[in-house]
Short mmCIF file of C-alpha atoms and ligand atoms in Angstrom, two decimals:
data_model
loop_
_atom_site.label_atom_id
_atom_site.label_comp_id
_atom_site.label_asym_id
_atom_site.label_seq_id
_atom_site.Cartn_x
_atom_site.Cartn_y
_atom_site.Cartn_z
CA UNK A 545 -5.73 93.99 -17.33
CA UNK A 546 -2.60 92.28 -16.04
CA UNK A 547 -1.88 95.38 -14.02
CA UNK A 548 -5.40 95.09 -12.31
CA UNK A 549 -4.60 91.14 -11.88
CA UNK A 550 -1.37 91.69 -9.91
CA UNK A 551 -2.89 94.48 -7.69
CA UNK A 552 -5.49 92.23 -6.88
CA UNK A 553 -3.50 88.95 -6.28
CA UNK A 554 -1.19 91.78 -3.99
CA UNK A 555 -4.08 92.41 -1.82
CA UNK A 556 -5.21 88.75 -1.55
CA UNK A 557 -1.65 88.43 -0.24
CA UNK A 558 -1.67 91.52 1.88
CA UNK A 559 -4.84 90.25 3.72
CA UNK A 560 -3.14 86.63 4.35
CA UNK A 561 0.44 88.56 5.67
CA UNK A 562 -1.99 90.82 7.93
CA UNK A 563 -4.05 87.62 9.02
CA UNK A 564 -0.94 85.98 9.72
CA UNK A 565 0.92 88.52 11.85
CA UNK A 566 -2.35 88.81 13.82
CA UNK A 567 -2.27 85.34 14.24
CA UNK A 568 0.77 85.62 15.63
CA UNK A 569 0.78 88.20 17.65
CA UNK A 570 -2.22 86.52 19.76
CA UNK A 571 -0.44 83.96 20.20
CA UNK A 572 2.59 85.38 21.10
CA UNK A 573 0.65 87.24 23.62
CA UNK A 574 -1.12 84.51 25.14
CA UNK A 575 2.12 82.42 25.53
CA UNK A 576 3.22 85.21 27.16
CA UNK A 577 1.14 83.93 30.25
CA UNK A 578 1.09 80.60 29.75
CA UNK A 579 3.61 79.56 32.34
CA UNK A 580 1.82 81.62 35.56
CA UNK A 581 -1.50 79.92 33.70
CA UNK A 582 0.03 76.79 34.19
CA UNK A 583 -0.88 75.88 30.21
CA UNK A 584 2.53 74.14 29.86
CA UNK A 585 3.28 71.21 30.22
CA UNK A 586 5.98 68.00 29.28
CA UNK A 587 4.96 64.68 27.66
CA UNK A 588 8.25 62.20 27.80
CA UNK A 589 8.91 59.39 24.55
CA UNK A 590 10.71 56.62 25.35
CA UNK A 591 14.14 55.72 23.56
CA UNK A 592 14.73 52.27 23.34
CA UNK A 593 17.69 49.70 22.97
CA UNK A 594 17.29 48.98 19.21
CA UNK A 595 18.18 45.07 20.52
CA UNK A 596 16.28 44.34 22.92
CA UNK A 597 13.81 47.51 23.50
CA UNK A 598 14.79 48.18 27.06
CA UNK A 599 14.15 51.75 28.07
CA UNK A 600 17.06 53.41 27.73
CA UNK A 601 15.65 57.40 28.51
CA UNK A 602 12.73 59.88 27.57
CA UNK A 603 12.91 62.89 25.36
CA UNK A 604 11.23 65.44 27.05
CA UNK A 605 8.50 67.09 24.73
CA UNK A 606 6.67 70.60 25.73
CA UNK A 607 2.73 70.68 25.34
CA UNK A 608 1.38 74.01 25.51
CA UNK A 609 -2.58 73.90 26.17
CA UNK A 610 -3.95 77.39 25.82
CA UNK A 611 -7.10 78.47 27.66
CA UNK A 612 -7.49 80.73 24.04
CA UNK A 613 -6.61 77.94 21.30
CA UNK A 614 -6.49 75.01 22.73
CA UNK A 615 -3.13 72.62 22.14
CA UNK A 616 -0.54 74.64 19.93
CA UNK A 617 2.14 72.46 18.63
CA UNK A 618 5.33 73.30 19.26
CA UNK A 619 6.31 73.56 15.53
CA UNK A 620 4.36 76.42 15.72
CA UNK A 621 4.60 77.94 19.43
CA UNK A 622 8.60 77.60 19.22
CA UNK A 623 9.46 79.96 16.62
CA UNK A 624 7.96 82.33 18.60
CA UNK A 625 8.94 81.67 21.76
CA UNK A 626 11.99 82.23 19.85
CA UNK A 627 11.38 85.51 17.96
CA UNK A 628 10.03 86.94 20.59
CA UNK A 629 12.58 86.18 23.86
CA UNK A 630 9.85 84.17 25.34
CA UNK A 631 12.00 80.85 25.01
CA UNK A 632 14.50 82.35 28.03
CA UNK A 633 12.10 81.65 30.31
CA UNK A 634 9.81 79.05 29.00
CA UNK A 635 13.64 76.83 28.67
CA UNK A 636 13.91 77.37 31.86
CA UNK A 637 10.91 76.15 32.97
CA UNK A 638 11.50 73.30 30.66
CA UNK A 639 14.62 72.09 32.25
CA UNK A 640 13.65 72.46 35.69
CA UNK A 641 10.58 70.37 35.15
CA UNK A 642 12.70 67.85 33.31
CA UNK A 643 15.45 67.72 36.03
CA UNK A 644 12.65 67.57 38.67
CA UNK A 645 11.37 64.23 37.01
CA UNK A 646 14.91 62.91 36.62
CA UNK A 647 15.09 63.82 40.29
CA UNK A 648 12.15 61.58 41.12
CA UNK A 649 13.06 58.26 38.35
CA UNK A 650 16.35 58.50 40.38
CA UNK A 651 14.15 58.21 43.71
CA UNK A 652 12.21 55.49 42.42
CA UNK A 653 15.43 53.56 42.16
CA UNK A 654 16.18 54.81 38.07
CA UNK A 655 18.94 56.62 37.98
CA UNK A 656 20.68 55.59 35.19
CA UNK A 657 17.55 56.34 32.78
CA UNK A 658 18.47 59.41 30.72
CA UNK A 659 16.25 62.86 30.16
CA UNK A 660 16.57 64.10 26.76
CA UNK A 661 16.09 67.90 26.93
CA UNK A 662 15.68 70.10 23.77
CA UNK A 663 17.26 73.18 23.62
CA UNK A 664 16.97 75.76 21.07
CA UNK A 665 20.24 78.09 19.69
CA UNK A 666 19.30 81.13 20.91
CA UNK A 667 18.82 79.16 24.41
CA UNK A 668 21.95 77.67 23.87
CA UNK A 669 23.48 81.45 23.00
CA UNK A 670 22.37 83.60 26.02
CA UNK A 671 25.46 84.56 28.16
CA UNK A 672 23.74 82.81 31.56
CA UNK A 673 23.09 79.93 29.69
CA UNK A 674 25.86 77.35 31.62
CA UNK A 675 25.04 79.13 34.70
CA UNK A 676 21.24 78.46 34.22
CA UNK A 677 21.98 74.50 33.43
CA UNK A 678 24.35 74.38 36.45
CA UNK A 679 21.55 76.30 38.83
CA UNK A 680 19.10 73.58 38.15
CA UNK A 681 21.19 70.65 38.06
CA UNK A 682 21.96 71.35 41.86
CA UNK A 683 18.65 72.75 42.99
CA UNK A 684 17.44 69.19 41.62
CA UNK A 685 20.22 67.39 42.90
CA UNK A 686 20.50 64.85 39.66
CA UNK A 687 23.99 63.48 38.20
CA UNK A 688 24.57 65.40 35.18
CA UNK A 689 25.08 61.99 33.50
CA UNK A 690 21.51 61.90 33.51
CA UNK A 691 20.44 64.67 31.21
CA UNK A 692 21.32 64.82 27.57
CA UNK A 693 20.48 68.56 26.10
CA UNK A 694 19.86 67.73 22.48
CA UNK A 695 20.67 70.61 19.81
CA UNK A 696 19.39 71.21 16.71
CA UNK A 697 22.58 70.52 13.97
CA UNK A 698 21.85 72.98 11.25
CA UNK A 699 20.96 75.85 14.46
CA UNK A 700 24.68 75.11 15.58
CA UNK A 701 25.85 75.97 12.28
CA UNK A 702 25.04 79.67 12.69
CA UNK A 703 27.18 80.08 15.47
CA UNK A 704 29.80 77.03 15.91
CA UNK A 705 32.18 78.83 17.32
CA UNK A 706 30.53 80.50 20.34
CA UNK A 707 28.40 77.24 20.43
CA UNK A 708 31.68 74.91 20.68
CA UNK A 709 32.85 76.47 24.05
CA UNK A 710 29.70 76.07 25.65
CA UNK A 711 29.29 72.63 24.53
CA UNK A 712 32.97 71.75 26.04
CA UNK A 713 31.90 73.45 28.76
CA UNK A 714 28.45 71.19 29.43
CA UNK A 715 30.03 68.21 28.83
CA UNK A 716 33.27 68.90 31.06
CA UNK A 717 29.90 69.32 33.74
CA UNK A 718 29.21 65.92 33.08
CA UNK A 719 26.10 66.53 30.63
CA UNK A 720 25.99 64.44 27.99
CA UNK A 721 25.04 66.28 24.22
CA UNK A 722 23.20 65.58 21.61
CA UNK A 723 22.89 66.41 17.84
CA UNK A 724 18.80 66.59 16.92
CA UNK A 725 17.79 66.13 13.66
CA UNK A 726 21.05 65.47 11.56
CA UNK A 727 21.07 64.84 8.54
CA UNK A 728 19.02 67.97 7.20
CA UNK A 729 21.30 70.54 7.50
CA UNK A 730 24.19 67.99 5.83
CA UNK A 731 26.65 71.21 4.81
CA UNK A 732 29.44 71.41 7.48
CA UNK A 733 29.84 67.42 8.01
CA UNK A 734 33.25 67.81 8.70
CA UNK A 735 32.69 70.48 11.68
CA UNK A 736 30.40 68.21 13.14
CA UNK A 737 33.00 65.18 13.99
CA UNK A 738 34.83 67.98 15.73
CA UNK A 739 31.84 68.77 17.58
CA UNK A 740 32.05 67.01 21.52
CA UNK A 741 28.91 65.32 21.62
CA UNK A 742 27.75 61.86 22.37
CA UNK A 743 24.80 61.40 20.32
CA UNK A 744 23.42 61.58 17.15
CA UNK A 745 19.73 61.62 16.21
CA UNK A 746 18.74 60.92 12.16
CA UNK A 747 15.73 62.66 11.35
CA UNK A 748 12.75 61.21 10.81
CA UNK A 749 12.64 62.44 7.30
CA UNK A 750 15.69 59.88 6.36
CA UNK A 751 14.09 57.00 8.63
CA UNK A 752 10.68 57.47 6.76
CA UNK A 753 12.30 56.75 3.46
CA UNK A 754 14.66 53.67 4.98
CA UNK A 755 12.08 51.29 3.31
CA UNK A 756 11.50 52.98 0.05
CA UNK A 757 14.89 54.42 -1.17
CA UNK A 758 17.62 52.20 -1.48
CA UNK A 759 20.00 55.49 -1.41
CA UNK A 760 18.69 56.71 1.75
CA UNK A 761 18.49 53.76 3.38
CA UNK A 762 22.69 53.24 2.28
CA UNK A 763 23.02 57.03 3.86
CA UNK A 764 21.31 55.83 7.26
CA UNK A 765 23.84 52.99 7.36
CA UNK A 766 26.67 55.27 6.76
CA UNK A 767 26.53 57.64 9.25
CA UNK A 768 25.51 55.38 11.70
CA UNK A 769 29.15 53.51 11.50
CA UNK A 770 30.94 57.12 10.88
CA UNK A 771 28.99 57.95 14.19
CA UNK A 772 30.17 54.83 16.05
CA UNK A 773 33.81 55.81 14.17
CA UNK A 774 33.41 59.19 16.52
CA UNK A 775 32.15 57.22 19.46
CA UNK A 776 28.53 58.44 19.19
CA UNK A 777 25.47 56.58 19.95
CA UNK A 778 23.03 56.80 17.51
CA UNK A 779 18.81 57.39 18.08
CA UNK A 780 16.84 56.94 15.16
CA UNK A 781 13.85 59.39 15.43
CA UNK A 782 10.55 59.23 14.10
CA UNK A 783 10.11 55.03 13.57
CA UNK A 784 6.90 53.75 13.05
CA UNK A 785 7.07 50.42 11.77
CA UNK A 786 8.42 47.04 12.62
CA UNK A 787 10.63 46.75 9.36
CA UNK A 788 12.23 50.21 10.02
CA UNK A 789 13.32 48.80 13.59
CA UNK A 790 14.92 45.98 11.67
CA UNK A 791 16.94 47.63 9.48
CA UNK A 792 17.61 49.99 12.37
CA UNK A 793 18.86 47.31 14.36
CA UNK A 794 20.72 44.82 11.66
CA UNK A 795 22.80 48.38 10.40
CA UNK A 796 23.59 48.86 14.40
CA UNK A 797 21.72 51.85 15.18
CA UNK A 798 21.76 51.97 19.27
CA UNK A 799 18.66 53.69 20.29
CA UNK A 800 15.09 53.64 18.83
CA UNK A 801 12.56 56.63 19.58
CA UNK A 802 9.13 56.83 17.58
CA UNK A 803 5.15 56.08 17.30
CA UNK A 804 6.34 51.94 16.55
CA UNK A 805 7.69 51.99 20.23
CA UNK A 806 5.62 54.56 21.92
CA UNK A 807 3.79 57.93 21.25
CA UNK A 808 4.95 60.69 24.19
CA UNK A 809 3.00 60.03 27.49
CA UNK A 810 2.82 61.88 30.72
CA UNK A 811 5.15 61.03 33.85
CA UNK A 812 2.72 58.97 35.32
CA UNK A 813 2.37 56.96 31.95
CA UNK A 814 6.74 57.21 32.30
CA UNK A 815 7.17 55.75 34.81
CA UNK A 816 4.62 52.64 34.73
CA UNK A 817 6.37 51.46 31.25
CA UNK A 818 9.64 51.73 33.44
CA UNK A 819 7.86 49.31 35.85
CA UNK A 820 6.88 46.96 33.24
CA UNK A 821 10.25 46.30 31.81
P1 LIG B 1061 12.32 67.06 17.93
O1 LIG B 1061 13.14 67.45 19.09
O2 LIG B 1061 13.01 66.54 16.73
O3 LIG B 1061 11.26 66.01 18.51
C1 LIG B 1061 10.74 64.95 17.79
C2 LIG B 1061 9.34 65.25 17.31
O4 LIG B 1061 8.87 64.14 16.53
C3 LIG B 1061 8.31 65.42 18.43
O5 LIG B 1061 7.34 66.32 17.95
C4 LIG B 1061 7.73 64.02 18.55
O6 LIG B 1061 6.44 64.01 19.15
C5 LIG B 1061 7.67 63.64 17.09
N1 LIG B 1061 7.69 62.18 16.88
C6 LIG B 1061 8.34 61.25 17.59
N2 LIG B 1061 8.15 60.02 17.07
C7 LIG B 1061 7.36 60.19 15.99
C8 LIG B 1061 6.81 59.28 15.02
O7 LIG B 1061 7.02 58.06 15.05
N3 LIG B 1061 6.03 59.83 14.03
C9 LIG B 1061 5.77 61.17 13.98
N4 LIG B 1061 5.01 61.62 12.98
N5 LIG B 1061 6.29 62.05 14.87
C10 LIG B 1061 7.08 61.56 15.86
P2 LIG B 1061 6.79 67.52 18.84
O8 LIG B 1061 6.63 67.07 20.26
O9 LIG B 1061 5.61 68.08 18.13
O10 LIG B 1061 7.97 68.56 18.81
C11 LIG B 1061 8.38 69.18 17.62
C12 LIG B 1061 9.67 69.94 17.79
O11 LIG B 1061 9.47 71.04 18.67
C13 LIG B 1061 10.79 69.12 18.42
O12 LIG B 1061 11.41 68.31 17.44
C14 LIG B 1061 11.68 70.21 18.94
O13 LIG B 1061 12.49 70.73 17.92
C15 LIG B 1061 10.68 71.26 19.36
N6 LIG B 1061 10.46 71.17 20.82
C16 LIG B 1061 9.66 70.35 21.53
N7 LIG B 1061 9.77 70.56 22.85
C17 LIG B 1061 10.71 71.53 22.99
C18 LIG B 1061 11.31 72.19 24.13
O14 LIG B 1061 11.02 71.89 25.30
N8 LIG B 1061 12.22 73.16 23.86
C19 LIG B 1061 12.60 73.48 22.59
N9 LIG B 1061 13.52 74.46 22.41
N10 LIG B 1061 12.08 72.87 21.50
C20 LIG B 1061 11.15 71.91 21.70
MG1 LIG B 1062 14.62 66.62 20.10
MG1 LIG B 1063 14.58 65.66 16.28
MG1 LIG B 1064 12.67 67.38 14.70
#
């Protein structure tokens, strides 16, 4: 009987894997397109002086609206962008769009207002890579000083090595760096002070617990005066509420980025907040 029990909860599972890959595999194929569909696009969240809430840049955020499934988040469209080679192309897209609005905040008299662009490992990886970043920079015609390429910390860890030239590389370009997400991949802390970037985003997962565990909370306050130690700035990600700010902002945390400020809006929505400060 147990025999006949596993077999059956093995086909159950079978049926979900198979459902799965299918899943998958229409949306890989529909992503495929979604570029020349013109199904992409980039929503841009504020990051704020933690002080005085002054816009300090946007993170650029990809939208993918399929014609098939409607919006796909990217926490489930970049995986397999990534598995499947995809994200060569659809990062490039993504930083030429993003340098293209830099290009026009700098025309509109913002200059110094900094894009945040994601980038993923295997982005970061690919041998054309530098030559890709340097391309667009001066088909765009923006001050590298105005785009930070943010990097996912435990990603780097994979690869450090090959990684750390290309990041000396960027920044000797100009390009300022960022760490995304740090603090859940906390292994290799001492690689990452060797690391040359200027910025150091918390995850949200430690700034949603800032008001309930005393321990966490002590851990956000700690490596934001280790980063300022290493001459980083430091973005909180993911704040939603007014007494997260505060601690933010009494433990000197520099930049603020999260639902409490704003939610990600379109250009046009961009650049009218930028008016209204
Ligand atoms: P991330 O780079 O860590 O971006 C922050 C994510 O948190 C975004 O989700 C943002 O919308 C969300 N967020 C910001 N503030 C809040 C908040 O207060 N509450 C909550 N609940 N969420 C908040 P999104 O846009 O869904 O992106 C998810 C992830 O997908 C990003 O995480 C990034 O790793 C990846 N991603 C997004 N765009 C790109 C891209 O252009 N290229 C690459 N390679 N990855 C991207
Ligand atoms: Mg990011
Ligand atoms: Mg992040
Ligand atoms: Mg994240």
């Amino acid at each position: 009987a147990a025999k006949k029990n596993d077999r059956s909860g093995w086909s159950f599972y079978e049926t979900y894997m198979q459902k799965e890959a299918l899943a998958k595999m229409v949306l890989r194929n529909n992503l495929r397109y979604a570029i020349e569909r013109g199904e992409l696009s980039l929503k841009y969240q504020p990051q704020v002086a933690a002080g005085t809430r002054a816009i300090v840049g946007f993170e650029a955020l990809l939208r993918w609206d399929s014609a098939e499934h409607g919006p796909v988040s990217p926490a489930a469209f970049i995986p397999i962008a990534e598995q499947s080679g995809l994200i060569y192309d659809i990062g490039a897209w993504v930083l030429r769009e993003a340098c293209s609005f830099a290009r026009r905040l700098a025309l509109n008299g913002h200059e110094d207002i900094m894009i945040a662009i994601n980038v993923s490992a295997k982005q970061l990886a690919a041998d054309d890579f530098i030559d890709l970043v340097r391309n667009t920079l001066a088909d765009t015609g923006i001050k590298p000083s105005q785009v930070e390429l943010e990097i996912t910390e435990s990603l780097l860890m994979n690869s450090l090595e090959d990684a750390r030239g290309k990041l000396n590389e960027l920044r000797s370009m100009g390009i300022r760096l960022a760490l995304d997400d740090f603090g859940t991949g906390f292994s290799s802390l001492t690689y990452l002070w060797n690391l040359p970037v200027n910025t150091l985003k918390i995850d949200k997962s430690f700034i949603d617990l800032i008001l309930y565990d005393a321990a966490k909370a002590k851990i956000v306050s700690t490596i934001i005066h280790m980063a300022h130690d290493f001459d980083m700035l430091v973005v909180a990600e993911g704040v939603e509420q007014e007494q997260q700010l505060c601690y933010l902002n009494e433990n000197c945390c520099d930049l603020i980025q999260g639902y409490y400020i704003s939610k990600p809006v379109s250009e046009t929505e961009a650049i009218n907040m930028l008016g209204n400060h």
